Coordinates of C-alpha atoms in Angstrom, one line a residue:
X15 CA -13.1 6.2 4.6
X16 CA -16.6 4.7 4.5
X17 CA -18.5 4.2 1.3
X18 CA -22.0 5.4 0.5
X19 CA -23.7 2.2 -0.6
X20 CA -24.6 0.7 -4.0
X21 CA -24.3 2.9 -7.0
X22 CA -27.6 2.1 -8.7
X23 CA -27.3 4.9 -11.3
X24 CA -24.0 3.4 -12.6
X25 CA -25.6 -0.1 -12.6
X26 CA -28.7 1.1 -14.5
X27 CA -26.6 3.2 -17.0
X28 CA -25.0 0.1 -18.3
X29 CA -28.1 -2.1 -18.5
X30 CA -29.0 -1.0 -22.1
X31 CA -25.5 -2.1 -23.2
X32 CA -25.7 -5.4 -21.3
X33 CA -29.2 -6.5 -22.1
X34 CA -30.0 -4.5 -25.2
X35 CA -31.2 -2.5 -27.1
X36 CA -27.8 -0.8 -27.4
X37 CA -24.5 -2.4 -28.4
X38 CA -21.0 -1.4 -27.5
X39 CA -19.2 0.4 -30.5
X40 CA -17.1 -2.0 -32.6
X41 CA -14.6 0.8 -33.1
X42 CA -13.7 4.0 -31.3
X43 CA -14.8 2.9 -27.8
X44 CA -16.7 5.3 -25.6
X45 CA -16.2 8.4 -23.4
X46 CA -17.6 8.3 -19.9
X47 CA -18.2 11.8 -18.5
X48 CA -18.4 12.1 -14.7
X49 CA -17.3 8.5 -14.6
X50 CA -17.5 6.6 -11.3
X51 CA -15.8 3.3 -10.5
X52 CA -17.9 0.3 -9.2
X53 CA -18.6 -3.3 -9.9
X54 CA -21.0 -2.7 -12.8
X55 CA -18.0 -1.3 -14.8
X56 CA -16.2 -4.6 -14.3
X57 CA -18.9 -7.1 -15.4
X58 CA -17.3 -7.3 -18.9
X59 CA -14.7 -5.7 -21.0
X60 CA -15.5 -2.3 -22.5
X61 CA -12.9 -2.0 -25.3
X62 CA -11.7 1.6 -25.9
X63 CA -13.4 3.1 -22.8
X64 CA -11.9 6.3 -21.5
X65 CA -13.2 8.2 -18.5
X66 CA -13.3 11.9 -17.4
X67 CA -13.8 12.9 -13.8
X68 CA -13.0 16.2 -12.1
X69 CA -13.5 15.0 -8.5
X70 CA -10.2 13.7 -7.3
X71 CA -11.3 10.8 -5.0
X72 CA -13.4 9.4 -7.9
X73 CA -10.7 10.0 -10.4
X74 CA -8.2 8.1 -8.2
X75 CA -10.6 5.2 -7.7
X76 CA -11.0 4.9 -11.5
X77 CA -7.2 4.8 -12.0
X78 CA -6.7 2.3 -9.2
X79 CA -9.1 0.0 -11.2
X80 CA -7.0 0.3 -14.3
X81 CA -9.4 2.5 -16.2
X82 CA -8.0 5.2 -18.5
X83 CA -8.6 8.9 -17.6
X84 CA -8.6 11.8 -20.1
X85 CA -8.3 15.5 -19.3
X86 CA -11.3 17.8 -19.6
X87 CA -9.4 19.7 -22.4
X88 CA -9.4 16.6 -24.6
X89 CA -11.7 17.2 -27.6
X90 CA -11.7 13.8 -29.3
X91 CA -15.0 12.4 -30.6
X92 CA -16.6 9.1 -29.7
X93 CA -19.3 6.9 -31.1
X94 CA -20.8 6.6 -27.6
X95 CA -20.7 9.1 -24.8
X96 CA -21.9 7.9 -21.3
X97 CA -23.0 10.5 -18.7
X98 CA -23.9 10.4 -15.0
X99 CA -25.3 13.9 -14.7
X100 CA -25.0 15.9 -11.5
X101 CA -28.0 17.1 -9.5
X102 CA -27.4 20.8 -10.2
X103 CA -29.5 21.5 -13.2
X104 CA -27.5 24.2 -15.0
X105 CA -24.4 22.1 -14.5
X106 CA -26.2 19.0 -15.9
X107 CA -27.5 20.9 -18.9
X108 CA -23.9 22.1 -19.7
X109 CA -22.8 18.5 -19.4
X110 CA -25.5 17.3 -21.8
X111 CA -24.4 19.9 -24.3
X112 CA -20.7 18.9 -23.9
X113 CA -21.7 15.2 -24.3
X114 CA -23.3 16.0 -27.7
X115 CA -20.2 18.1 -28.7
X116 CA -18.0 15.0 -28.0
X117 CA -20.3 12.6 -29.9
X118 CA -19.0 11.5 -33.4
X119 CA -21.4 11.8 -36.3
X120 CA -24.0 8.9 -36.0
X121 CA -23.0 8.3 -32.4
X122 CA -25.2 8.3 -29.3
X123 CA -25.4 9.8 -25.8
X124 CA -26.5 7.5 -23.0
X125 CA -27.3 9.0 -19.5
X126 CA -28.8 7.8 -16.3
X127 CA -30.3 9.7 -13.3
X128 CA -31.8 8.5 -10.1
X129 CA -35.6 9.1 -9.9
X130 CA -35.1 11.1 -6.6
X131 CA -32.5 13.3 -8.3
X132 CA -34.5 14.5 -11.2
X133 CA -34.6 11.7 -13.7
X134 CA -37.7 13.0 -15.5
X135 CA -36.4 16.6 -15.9
X136 CA -33.0 15.2 -16.9
X137 CA -34.5 13.1 -19.6
X138 CA -36.6 16.1 -20.8
X139 CA -33.5 18.3 -20.9
X140 CA -31.5 15.9 -23.1
X141 CA -34.5 15.4 -25.4
X142 CA -34.7 19.2 -25.9
X143 CA -31.1 19.0 -27.4
X144 CA -31.2 15.7 -29.1
X145 CA -34.8 14.8 -30.0
X146 CA -36.8 11.7 -29.0
X147 CA -35.0 9.3 -26.6
X148 CA -35.1 5.6 -25.7
X149 CA -35.6 4.9 -22.0
X150 CA -35.2 2.1 -19.5
X151 CA -36.2 2.3 -15.8
X152 CA -34.8 0.1 -13.0
X153 CA -33.4 0.4 -9.5
X154 CA -35.4 3.6 -9.0
X155 CA -33.3 5.1 -11.8
X156 CA -33.9 6.0 -15.4
X157 CA -31.4 5.4 -18.3
X158 CA -32.2 7.3 -21.5
X159 CA -30.4 7.6 -24.8
X160 CA -30.4 9.5 -28.1
X161 CA -30.9 8.3 -31.6
X162 CA -27.8 8.5 -33.8
X163 CA -26.8 12.1 -33.7
X164 CA -25.5 14.6 -36.1
X165 CA -25.3 17.5 -33.7
X166 CA -28.0 19.1 -31.6
X167 CA -31.5 19.6 -33.0
X168 CA -31.6 23.1 -31.5
X169 CA -28.2 24.8 -32.2
X170 CA -29.2 28.0 -30.3
X171 CA -30.2 26.2 -27.2
X172 CA -27.0 24.0 -27.5
X173 CA -24.8 27.1 -27.6
X174 CA -26.7 28.6 -24.6
X175 CA -26.4 25.5 -22.5
X176 CA -22.7 25.0 -23.2
X177 CA -22.1 28.4 -21.6
X178 CA -23.9 27.5 -18.4
X179 CA -20.6 26.1 -17.0
X180 CA -18.6 29.2 -17.7
X181 CA -17.3 31.2 -14.7
X182 CA -19.6 34.0 -13.8
X183 CA -19.4 36.9 -11.2
X184 CA -21.0 36.4 -7.8
X185 CA -21.0 38.4 -4.6
X186 CA -21.3 41.7 -6.4
X187 CA -18.4 40.8 -8.6
X188 CA -15.9 39.9 -5.9
X189 CA -15.5 36.3 -7.1
X190 CA -16.0 34.1 -10.1
X191 CA -18.0 30.9 -9.7
X192 CA -19.9 28.3 -11.7
X193 CA -22.9 26.0 -11.0
X194 CA -22.2 22.8 -9.2
X195 CA -19.3 23.8 -7.0
X196 CA -19.9 24.2 -3.2
X197 CA -22.0 27.3 -2.4
X198 CA -21.5 28.3 -6.0
X199 CA -23.8 31.4 -6.1
X200 CA -23.0 32.9 -2.8
X201 CA -20.5 33.3 0.0
X202 CA -21.0 30.3 2.3
X203 CA -22.3 31.4 5.7
X204 CA -20.0 29.0 7.6
X205 CA -16.9 30.2 5.7
X206 CA -17.9 33.8 6.3
X207 CA -18.3 33.1 10.1
X208 CA -14.8 31.6 10.2
X209 CA -13.3 34.4 8.2
X210 CA -14.9 37.0 10.5
X211 CA -13.1 35.4 13.5
X212 CA -9.6 34.9 12.0
X213 CA -7.1 36.7 14.2
X214 CA -4.7 39.1 12.4
X215 CA -1.6 37.5 14.0
X216 CA -1.7 34.3 11.9
X217 CA 1.7 34.1 10.2
X218 CA 4.0 31.8 8.3
X219 CA 3.2 29.1 5.8
X220 CA -0.6 28.4 5.5
X221 CA -2.9 25.9 3.8
X222 CA -6.6 25.9 3.1
X223 CA -8.1 22.4 3.1
X224 CA -11.1 22.1 0.9
X225 CA -10.6 25.6 -0.6
X226 CA -13.5 25.7 -3.0
X227 CA -13.5 28.7 -5.3
X228 CA -11.1 30.5 -3.0
X229 CA -13.2 32.7 -0.7
X230 CA -11.5 31.6 2.6
X231 CA -8.0 31.8 1.2
X232 CA -8.7 35.3 -0.1
X233 CA -10.0 36.4 3.3
X234 CA -7.0 34.8 5.1
X235 CA -4.6 36.8 2.9
X236 CA -6.5 40.0 3.3
X237 CA -6.7 39.8 7.1
X238 CA -3.3 38.3 8.0
X239 CA -0.3 40.1 6.6
X240 CA 2.1 37.7 8.3
X241 CA 1.1 34.8 5.9
X242 CA 4.1 34.3 3.7
X243 CA 2.8 31.4 1.5
X244 CA -0.4 29.6 0.9
X245 CA -1.3 26.2 -0.5
X246 CA -4.9 25.5 -1.6
X247 CA -6.1 21.9 -1.6
X248 CA -9.3 21.1 -3.4
X249 CA -10.7 17.8 -4.6
X250 CA -13.0 19.3 -7.3
X251 CA -10.9 20.5 -10.2
X252 CA -13.7 22.8 -11.5
X253 CA -13.5 24.7 -8.2
X254 CA -9.7 24.8 -8.1
X255 CA -9.7 26.5 -11.6
X256 CA -12.0 29.2 -10.1
X257 CA -9.7 29.7 -7.2
X258 CA -6.8 30.4 -9.5
X259 CA -8.8 33.1 -11.2
X260 CA -10.1 34.6 -7.9
X261 CA -6.6 34.7 -6.3
X262 CA -4.7 35.9 -9.3
X263 CA -4.0 39.3 -7.9
X264 CA -2.7 37.9 -4.6
X265 CA -0.5 35.3 -6.5
X266 CA 1.5 38.3 -7.8
X267 CA 2.7 39.1 -4.3
X268 CA 2.8 35.8 -2.4
X269 CA 3.7 32.2 -3.2
X270 CA 0.5 30.3 -3.8
X271 CA 0.3 26.6 -4.5
X272 CA -2.7 24.9 -6.2
X273 CA -3.3 21.3 -5.4
X274 CA -6.0 19.1 -7.0
X275 CA -5.8 16.7 -4.1
X276 CA -7.9 14.4 -1.9
X277 CA -7.0 15.7 1.6
X278 CA -8.1 12.5 3.2
X279 CA -5.1 10.6 1.9
X280 CA -2.8 13.1 3.8
X281 CA -0.4 16.0 3.0
X282 CA 3.3 15.9 2.3
X283 CA 4.1 19.4 3.6
X284 CA 4.2 21.1 7.0
X285 CA 2.5 24.4 7.9
X286 CA 2.2 27.0 10.6
X287 CA -1.5 27.7 9.9
X288 CA -4.3 25.7 8.4
X289 CA -7.9 26.9 7.8
X290 CA -10.7 24.7 6.7
X291 CA -14.4 24.4 6.2
X292 CA -14.3 20.6 5.6
X293 CA -16.9 18.9 3.4
X294 CA -19.4 16.6 5.1
X295 CA -20.7 15.0 1.9
X296 CA -18.9 13.2 -0.8
X297 CA -20.8 12.8 -4.1
X298 CA -24.0 11.5 -2.4
X299 CA -26.5 13.1 0.0
X300 CA -25.7 11.2 3.2
X301 CA -23.8 13.1 6.0
X302 CA -20.2 12.0 6.0
X303 CA -18.7 13.3 9.3
X304 CA -15.9 10.8 8.8
X305 CA -14.5 13.2 6.1
X306 CA -14.3 16.1 8.5
X307 CA -12.7 13.9 11.2
X308 CA -10.1 12.8 8.7
X309 CA -9.5 16.5 7.7
X310 CA -8.8 17.2 11.4
X311 CA -6.3 14.3 11.7
X312 CA -4.6 15.2 8.5
X313 CA -4.3 18.9 9.6
X314 CA -2.8 17.9 12.9
X315 CA -0.2 15.8 11.2
X316 CA 0.7 18.6 8.8
X317 CA 1.1 21.3 11.4
X318 CA 4.4 22.3 13.0
X319 CA 4.5 22.2 16.8
X320 CA 2.5 25.2 18.0
X321 CA 0.8 25.4 14.6
X322 CA -2.8 26.6 14.6
X323 CA -5.9 25.1 12.9
X324 CA -8.9 27.3 12.4
X325 CA -12.0 25.2 11.5
X326 CA -15.7 25.8 11.0
X327 CA -18.4 23.1 11.0
X328 CA -22.1 22.6 11.2
X329 CA -23.1 22.6 14.9
X330 CA -24.5 19.1 14.8
X331 CA -21.3 17.5 13.5
X332 CA -19.3 15.7 16.3
X333 CA -15.8 17.0 15.8
X334 CA -14.9 17.9 19.4
X335 CA -13.5 14.5 20.3
X336 CA -11.4 14.3 17.2
X337 CA -9.9 17.7 17.9
X338 CA -9.1 16.8 21.5
X339 CA -7.5 13.6 20.3
X340 CA -5.0 15.4 18.0
X341 CA -4.4 18.9 19.6
X342 CA -3.0 20.1 22.9
X343 CA -5.4 23.1 23.1
X344 CA -8.9 23.4 21.6
X345 CA -11.3 26.2 22.1
X346 CA -14.7 27.1 20.6
X347 CA -14.4 30.6 19.3
X348 CA -17.9 31.2 18.1
X349 CA -21.3 29.5 17.7
X350 CA -23.8 31.2 15.4
X351 CA -26.3 30.5 12.6
X352 CA -26.0 26.8 13.2
X353 CA -22.2 26.7 12.9
X354 CA -19.3 26.5 15.3
X355 CA -15.7 27.9 14.9
X356 CA -12.7 26.2 16.6
X357 CA -9.1 27.1 17.1
X358 CA -6.9 24.1 17.8
X359 CA -3.2 24.4 18.6
X360 CA -0.7 21.5 17.9
X361 CA 1.3 20.5 21.0

């Protein structure tokens, strides 16, 4: 898979620790929320550093580099908490609140945001919880850090922001979702188009690649009574947790598997049916059609002979050649609202 270029936010995040004015804790190490691997993390030793990352490809990269990962359920406190906040503001605010909650008395939170992804508003948000901040700007990014903390300066706002990541009803209560997951506050139009064209004769063992909060899986089970088992593969753990909630009633009557998994590394099971609305971004903004092409290749390898892939994509994404390379039969089922739906049958 291709990479997305230099990680200037990660580089800038560490500058206050490399060049001052901050120093690495002598004891207790640090917690790195939404950690990403990259050469800046390997400039020197960071004794006691532990990382948390809910996006499986990024988590796998951290582990391959020998960094220690902790589960999101871990509640230990640290004298330094590093944060690379996401672009979605409610999600970022919840993360700032969680960072403060994980900071030991007298510890600091250090964050960094790219200028074009809301550095000024991110700095202002952390200041609302923690008071005046230090700041360093470089690489078109802004690193900012708290004074030694003894909790949030506004406990009511802190409590409010901590709840911003909690699952909440969407789509007239049909599903639970949360800020930051794909199409978090709505039913995605592309997935809805695919669901509307799923034939009722799909049967056997099925998989949903890039399942999100579970909409497409729910529709597949509702429309296709011949499906006997379903595996959901999702790289974002926060989304997979939602899918478990949203498909709880179906799980009582059919075997459902939940896989926190990077589909691009391949699957170790075989299926009769695969449905997918593959991602075409990673954690950056650039289009990544290579991810969708890899989903297609992985789906073909995981289907039995005669197995069927139902896939939706943005109309501008060039997937036709990859489908033709891996499948005996390919047809365009629908084109609408800027999307296209394919059925592909394994030879």
